[in-house]
C-alpha cells in the first residue's frame, strides 16, 4: 500500500486532498498562537510570584511548555520550507494532536497547582481563564474537531477534578459549569467542524468540476476552431480552384456552339442540343457550388449603398420574362420606384435565385415579383403558384442539398443549393428572408430591406445607379468611328490557347474577325497583321475587346483593357471574363465601365452582348 494511503482507507481522493489541505492550514496558522500563550505565561508567573506555591509545581509545567513550543517552532520552520507530502500525513497529524494534547495537559497542571492555593475570588478568575483558553483553542481549531478536543479537554478535565476534590459547594458548582461548558462547546464545535469540512469538500468538488468544464470547453473550442479552419481551407481551395474547374467547361460550351454549323441538322442537332443542355445544367451546378464556396471562404463582402429597385426590376424583367415564356408561365412584374439600402449585387443574386427556384417548381400559373413598403422597410416578394412547401419541410428548405420534391435526386432538378446560397447571402447583411407557403397553391419568399427616401439621396448616388456597364453618363457607349461595317474586329486576350482558339472560332462563325493574343501587345500585333493582309483597312479601329481576367502575367484583364483603351479610345466596349471570385472585382469592373462575365459562359449570351455593345446584327444562321 502507498504510505500516503496508510490510515486513510475508504476515503476518496477528493477527501484525501481536503484532509491534507486542512492539516497544512493548521500548521500554517495555529503556531501563531504560541506568542499569545508565551505572553500569558509571563503574566501568570509575575502574578503568582508571591503565592505560597512550591517551586516545582510551576517550574515543571513552565519548562514543559517551553519545550513543546520549541519543538513546534522547529517543525513549523520545516513545514514552511518543505510542506507536508501526502506520505507524511499521518506523522504530521499525530504531531499536531500530540502538541495540543501536551500543551493542554501542561496548562491543566498549572491550573491544578494554582487552584490548590487560591481563594474563592481567584478560583473564579482561574476558572474563567481556563474557559477562555478552551474556547480559544476550539475557535482556532474549529475546522479540526480532533485538535479542539486534544487542546481543550485536558485543561478543563484537570481543573474540574481539582475543584471537585475541595468538597466546597462553590467549587463543585464551578466544576459543574466547566463540565457542561466543555460538553456543549465540543458538541457545537463538532457540528461546525463537520459543516466546514462538507463545505470544503463541496468547494473543491465545484473547483474540479469548473476545471473539467473549462477543459471540455477548451477542447470543444479547439475542435471547433480546427473544424472552422478546415472548412475555411476547403472553401478557400474550392474558391481558388474555381477558375481551373470552369476553364475546361467554358471551352466545351464554346466548342459545342462552334460545332453546330458543321453538324447535319437531321442527324446531329438533337444530340447537340442535349449536349448543350447537359453542359448548361453542369454550369448551373458549378455556379451554385462555387457560390457556396466563395461565401464560406468569406470572399464576398457586403457593401451596403443606395440601391434603386427600378433598375434592378428592369434587369430581372428582361431575363425572366423570356424564361417564363419558355416555360409556358405568366410573368408578372409590379412596378416600383422604391430605393433601399443594400448591396445591389447580393440583393440581385438573392432575388435571381428565388426567381429561378419559383420557375423550377411552378408547372403552370404565374411567377410574380413585387415590392411593398412596410413602415421603414421595403419587402421584396417572389410569388409563385407552384407545388408549395409542406410545413414539416419549411425549417429545412434552406439547408444544403435539401430538396422537398426530389427524393430521387434527379440531376435535372439541381443540387438543392439555390436556397442554401440565399441563406448564406442573407446572412452577409441585414436582408432577412422569410417564407410563406401552402402545399398545392404556391409560395412567397420575402426579403426585407431598409427603405430610403429618394429625395434624401446624393445626386452622385442616383447617377451611379443610373449608369450601366459599358455606358458613359447613362448613355450607351458607342465604339469609335470605324471605316469597317459591322460586325468588325474583336480584340481577344486569353492566355489559354484552347479557350483562345475556341472563342475565335465562335466569333468567326458569327461574322467577326478576331485579333487574338495572350497579351495586349499580342492582340495589337494580330490586328496589324489583319491590316497587312488586307482583311481590314489601315487605321481601322476594333469594335470591342474581350479579355480574360487572370492572364498569368504581371498584369490582369482590367489592366490589359486599360492599355487597349489608351490606344483605341476610352469608349471601346470591353468585356472581362473570369472564372474566380476575386474580392472587389465587380466594383472595379463597374467603375471602369467594363462588363463582367463569369465562366462558364453560354456562347449565345456572349454573341448577344457583343451585338448589343457594337450595334452589329446577330446572325441567326450561325446559331
Coordinates of C-alpha atoms in Angstrom, one line a residue, residues 70-409:
X70 CA 10.4 24.9 20.9
X71 CA 9.7 21.6 19.1
X72 CA 6.6 23.1 17.4
X73 CA 8.6 26.1 16.2
X74 CA 11.2 23.8 14.7
X75 CA 8.6 21.7 13.0
X76 CA 6.9 24.9 11.7
X77 CA 10.1 26.1 10.1
X78 CA 10.5 22.6 8.4
X79 CA 6.9 22.8 7.2
X80 CA 7.3 26.2 5.7
X81 CA 10.4 25.1 3.8
X82 CA 9.2 21.7 2.6
X83 CA 5.5 21.5 3.2
X84 CA 3.7 18.3 4.1
X85 CA 3.8 15.5 1.5
X86 CA 0.9 13.1 1.2
X87 CA 3.1 10.3 2.5
X88 CA 3.7 12.3 5.7
X89 CA 0.1 13.0 6.5
X90 CA -0.2 10.6 9.5
X91 CA 3.1 11.6 11.1
X92 CA 2.3 15.4 10.9
X93 CA -1.3 14.8 12.1
X94 CA -0.1 12.8 15.2
X95 CA 2.4 15.6 15.9
X96 CA -0.3 18.2 15.7
X97 CA -2.6 16.2 18.1
X98 CA 0.4 15.5 20.4
X99 CA 1.3 19.2 20.5
X100 CA -2.2 20.3 21.6
X101 CA -2.7 17.4 24.0
X102 CA 0.7 18.1 25.7
X103 CA 0.0 21.8 25.8
X104 CA -3.5 21.4 27.2
X105 CA -2.2 18.9 29.8
X106 CA 0.6 21.3 31.0
X107 CA -1.8 24.2 31.3
X108 CA -4.1 21.8 33.2
X109 CA -1.3 21.1 35.7
X110 CA -0.8 24.8 36.1
X111 CA -4.5 25.2 36.9
X112 CA -4.4 22.3 39.4
X113 CA -1.5 23.9 41.3
X114 CA -3.0 27.3 41.3
X115 CA -6.5 26.2 42.3
X116 CA -5.0 24.5 45.4
X117 CA -3.7 27.7 46.9
X118 CA -6.2 30.3 45.5
X119 CA -9.0 31.8 47.5
X120 CA -12.6 31.9 46.2
X121 CA -12.2 35.1 44.1
X122 CA -9.1 33.8 42.4
X123 CA -10.7 30.4 41.8
X124 CA -13.4 32.1 39.9
X125 CA -10.9 34.1 37.9
X126 CA -8.9 30.9 37.1
X127 CA -12.0 29.1 36.0
X128 CA -12.9 32.0 33.7
X129 CA -9.3 32.0 32.3
X130 CA -9.5 28.2 31.7
X131 CA -12.8 28.5 29.9
X132 CA -11.5 31.4 27.7
X133 CA -8.4 29.3 26.8
X134 CA -10.5 26.3 26.0
X135 CA -12.9 28.3 23.9
X136 CA -10.0 30.0 22.1
X137 CA -8.5 26.6 21.2
X138 CA -11.8 25.4 19.9
X139 CA -12.3 28.5 17.9
X140 CA -8.8 28.4 16.3
X141 CA -9.1 24.7 15.5
X142 CA -12.8 24.7 14.7
X143 CA -12.0 23.1 11.3
X144 CA -10.5 20.1 13.1
X145 CA -12.6 18.6 15.9
X146 CA -9.8 16.2 17.0
X147 CA -7.4 19.1 17.6
X148 CA -10.2 21.0 19.5
X149 CA -10.7 18.0 21.8
X150 CA -7.0 17.4 22.4
X151 CA -6.3 21.1 23.2
X152 CA -9.2 21.9 25.5
X153 CA -10.3 18.7 27.2
X154 CA -7.1 18.1 29.4
X155 CA -7.2 21.6 30.9
X156 CA -10.9 21.6 31.7
X157 CA -10.9 18.0 33.0
X158 CA -7.9 18.5 35.3
X159 CA -9.3 21.9 36.6
X160 CA -12.7 20.4 37.2
X161 CA -11.3 17.4 39.1
X162 CA -9.3 19.7 41.3
X163 CA -12.4 21.7 42.2
X164 CA -14.3 18.6 43.0
X165 CA -11.6 17.5 45.4
X166 CA -12.1 20.6 47.5
X167 CA -15.6 19.5 48.5
X168 CA -16.9 23.0 48.8
X169 CA -20.3 23.7 47.2
X170 CA -19.0 26.7 45.3
X171 CA -16.1 24.7 43.9
X172 CA -18.4 21.8 42.9
X173 CA -20.7 24.4 41.1
X174 CA -17.7 25.8 39.2
X175 CA -16.6 22.2 38.3
X176 CA -20.1 21.5 37.0
X177 CA -20.1 24.7 35.0
X178 CA -16.8 23.8 33.5
X179 CA -18.0 20.3 32.6
X180 CA -21.2 21.5 31.0
X181 CA -19.4 24.2 29.1
X182 CA -16.8 21.7 27.8
X183 CA -19.5 19.2 26.6
X184 CA -21.7 21.9 24.9
X185 CA -18.7 23.6 23.3
X186 CA -17.3 20.4 22.0
X187 CA -20.7 19.4 20.6
X188 CA -21.1 22.8 18.9
X189 CA -17.5 22.6 17.6
X190 CA -18.2 19.2 16.2
X191 CA -21.2 20.4 14.2
X192 CA -19.3 23.4 12.9
X193 CA -16.3 21.3 12.0
X194 CA -18.5 18.8 10.1
X195 CA -20.2 21.7 8.2
X196 CA -16.8 23.3 7.4
X197 CA -15.5 20.0 6.1
X198 CA -18.5 19.4 4.0
X199 CA -18.3 23.0 2.6
X200 CA -14.6 22.5 1.8
X201 CA -15.3 19.2 0.1
X202 CA -18.1 20.8 -1.9
X203 CA -15.9 23.8 -2.8
X204 CA -13.2 21.5 -4.0
X205 CA -15.6 19.4 -6.0
X206 CA -17.0 22.5 -7.6
X207 CA -13.5 23.7 -8.4
X208 CA -12.8 20.3 -10.0
X209 CA -16.0 20.5 -12.0
X210 CA -15.1 24.0 -13.1
X211 CA -11.7 22.8 -14.2
X212 CA -13.2 19.9 -16.0
X213 CA -15.8 22.1 -17.6
X214 CA -13.1 24.6 -18.6
X215 CA -11.0 21.8 -20.1
X216 CA -14.0 20.5 -22.0
X217 CA -14.9 24.0 -23.2
X218 CA -11.3 24.5 -24.3
X219 CA -11.3 21.1 -26.1
X220 CA -14.6 21.9 -27.8
X221 CA -13.3 25.4 -28.7
X222 CA -10.1 23.9 -30.2
X223 CA -12.0 21.3 -32.1
X224 CA -14.5 23.9 -33.4
X225 CA -11.6 26.1 -34.4
X226 CA -9.9 23.2 -36.2
X227 CA -13.2 22.4 -38.0
X228 CA -13.7 26.0 -39.0
X229 CA -10.2 26.3 -40.2
X230 CA -10.6 23.1 -42.2
X231 CA -13.9 24.2 -43.6
X232 CA -12.4 27.6 -44.5
X233 CA -9.4 26.0 -46.1
X234 CA -11.7 23.7 -48.1
X235 CA -13.8 26.7 -49.1
X236 CA -10.6 28.6 -50.0
X237 CA -9.3 25.7 -52.1
X238 CA -12.6 25.3 -53.9
X239 CA -13.0 29.0 -54.5
X240 CA -9.4 29.3 -55.7
X241 CA -9.8 26.2 -57.9
X242 CA -12.9 27.5 -59.5
X243 CA -11.0 29.2 -62.3
X244 CA -9.3 25.9 -63.2
X245 CA -12.5 24.0 -63.0
X246 CA -14.5 26.5 -65.0
X247 CA -12.0 26.8 -67.8
X248 CA -12.5 23.3 -69.5
X249 CA -16.3 23.7 -69.1
X250 CA -16.1 27.1 -70.7
X251 CA -14.1 25.6 -73.6
X252 CA -16.7 22.8 -74.0
X253 CA -19.5 25.2 -74.2
X254 CA -17.8 27.4 -76.8
X255 CA -16.8 24.4 -78.9
X256 CA -20.2 22.9 -78.8
X257 CA -21.7 26.1 -80.1
X258 CA -19.0 26.4 -82.8
X259 CA -19.7 22.7 -83.8
X260 CA -23.3 23.4 -84.7
X261 CA -22.7 24.6 -88.3
X262 CA -20.6 21.5 -89.0
X263 CA -23.2 19.0 -87.8
X264 CA -26.1 17.9 -90.2
X265 CA -29.3 19.2 -88.8
X266 CA -31.2 16.0 -89.3
X267 CA -28.8 13.7 -87.5
X268 CA -26.8 15.8 -85.1
X269 CA -28.7 18.9 -83.9
X270 CA -30.8 17.0 -81.5
X271 CA -27.8 15.4 -79.9
X272 CA -26.0 18.7 -79.9
X273 CA -29.0 20.3 -78.1
X274 CA -28.9 17.7 -75.5
X275 CA -25.2 18.1 -75.0
X276 CA -25.6 21.8 -74.6
X277 CA -28.5 21.3 -72.1
X278 CA -26.3 19.0 -70.1
X279 CA -23.4 21.5 -70.2
X280 CA -25.8 24.2 -69.1
X281 CA -27.0 22.0 -66.1
X282 CA -23.4 21.3 -65.2
X283 CA -22.6 25.0 -65.4
X284 CA -25.5 25.8 -63.1
X285 CA -24.4 23.2 -60.6
X286 CA -20.9 24.5 -60.7
X287 CA -22.1 28.0 -60.2
X288 CA -24.1 27.0 -57.1
X289 CA -21.2 25.1 -55.5
X290 CA -18.8 28.0 -56.3
X291 CA -21.2 30.4 -54.7
X292 CA -21.3 28.4 -51.5
X293 CA -17.5 28.0 -51.5
X294 CA -17.0 31.8 -52.0
X295 CA -19.3 32.7 -49.2
X296 CA -17.9 30.1 -46.8
X297 CA -14.4 31.3 -47.7
X298 CA -15.5 34.9 -46.9
X299 CA -14.7 36.1 -50.4
X300 CA -17.9 38.1 -50.8
X301 CA -18.1 41.4 -49.0
X302 CA -21.4 43.0 -48.2
X303 CA -21.2 46.7 -49.2
X304 CA -24.5 48.5 -48.5
X305 CA -25.3 51.5 -50.6
X306 CA -28.3 53.4 -52.1
X307 CA -29.9 50.9 -54.5
X308 CA -32.7 51.8 -56.9
X309 CA -35.1 48.9 -57.3
X310 CA -36.4 50.1 -60.7
X311 CA -33.0 49.5 -62.4
X312 CA -32.9 46.0 -60.8
X313 CA -36.5 45.3 -61.8
X314 CA -35.6 46.1 -65.4
X315 CA -32.7 43.7 -65.5
X316 CA -34.8 40.9 -63.9
X317 CA -37.7 41.6 -66.2
X318 CA -35.6 41.3 -69.3
X319 CA -34.3 37.9 -68.1
X320 CA -37.3 36.2 -66.5
X321 CA -39.9 37.4 -69.0
X322 CA -38.1 35.2 -71.5
X323 CA -37.6 32.3 -69.1
X324 CA -41.2 32.2 -68.0
X325 CA -42.4 32.4 -71.7
X326 CA -40.2 29.5 -72.5
X327 CA -41.7 27.5 -69.6
X328 CA -45.3 28.4 -70.5
X329 CA -45.7 30.6 -67.4
X330 CA -47.2 34.0 -66.9
X331 CA -44.6 36.6 -65.7
X332 CA -45.9 39.5 -63.6
X333 CA -43.7 42.4 -62.5
X334 CA -45.3 45.0 -60.3
X335 CA -43.6 48.4 -61.0
X336 CA -41.8 50.1 -58.1
X337 CA -40.0 53.4 -57.6
X338 CA -38.5 52.4 -54.2
X339 CA -34.9 52.8 -53.1
X340 CA -33.3 50.6 -50.5
X341 CA -30.1 50.4 -48.5
X342 CA -28.4 47.2 -49.7
X343 CA -25.6 45.6 -51.6
X344 CA -27.0 45.6 -55.1
X345 CA -25.0 42.6 -56.2
X346 CA -26.0 40.5 -53.2
X347 CA -29.7 41.6 -53.5
X348 CA -29.8 40.8 -57.2
X349 CA -28.3 37.3 -56.6
X350 CA -30.8 36.6 -53.8
X351 CA -33.8 37.6 -56.0
X352 CA -32.5 35.8 -59.0
X353 CA -32.0 32.6 -57.0
X354 CA -35.5 32.9 -55.6
X355 CA -37.0 33.6 -59.1
X356 CA -35.1 30.6 -60.5
X357 CA -36.5 28.4 -57.7
X358 CA -40.0 29.7 -58.4
X359 CA -39.8 28.9 -62.1
X360 CA -38.3 25.5 -61.5
X361 CA -41.2 24.4 -59.2
X362 CA -44.1 26.0 -61.0
X363 CA -45.6 23.9 -63.7
X364 CA -48.4 26.3 -64.6
X365 CA -49.7 29.7 -63.4
X366 CA -47.8 32.8 -62.5
X367 CA -44.4 33.9 -61.2
X368 CA -44.6 37.4 -59.7
X369 CA -42.1 39.9 -58.4
X370 CA -43.1 42.9 -56.4
X371 CA -42.0 45.3 -53.7
X372 CA -44.2 46.6 -50.8
X373 CA -43.5 49.4 -48.3
X374 CA -43.9 48.4 -44.7
X375 CA -43.0 51.3 -42.5
X376 CA -39.2 51.9 -42.6
X377 CA -38.8 48.7 -44.7
X378 CA -39.2 47.6 -48.3
X379 CA -40.2 44.0 -48.6
X380 CA -39.3 42.4 -52.0
X381 CA -41.5 39.4 -52.6
X382 CA -41.3 36.5 -55.1
X383 CA -44.7 34.8 -55.5
X384 CA -45.4 31.6 -57.4
X385 CA -48.3 29.2 -58.0
X386 CA -46.2 26.1 -57.8
X387 CA -46.2 23.0 -55.7
X388 CA -45.7 24.8 -52.4
X389 CA -43.8 23.5 -49.4
X390 CA -45.2 21.3 -46.7
X391 CA -45.0 22.6 -43.1
X392 CA -42.6 19.8 -42.0
X393 CA -40.1 20.8 -44.7
X394 CA -40.1 24.6 -44.2
X395 CA -37.5 24.6 -41.4
X396 CA -35.1 22.6 -43.7
X397 CA -35.8 24.3 -47.0
X398 CA -32.7 26.5 -46.7
X399 CA -30.3 23.6 -45.8
X400 CA -27.6 22.4 -48.2
X401 CA -28.7 19.8 -50.7
X402 CA -32.2 19.5 -49.3
X403 CA -35.0 19.2 -51.9
X404 CA -38.5 18.6 -50.7
X405 CA -39.7 17.4 -54.2
X406 CA -36.7 15.5 -55.4
X407 CA -36.4 12.3 -53.4
X408 CA -34.8 10.6 -56.3
X409 CA -32.0 13.2 -56.5

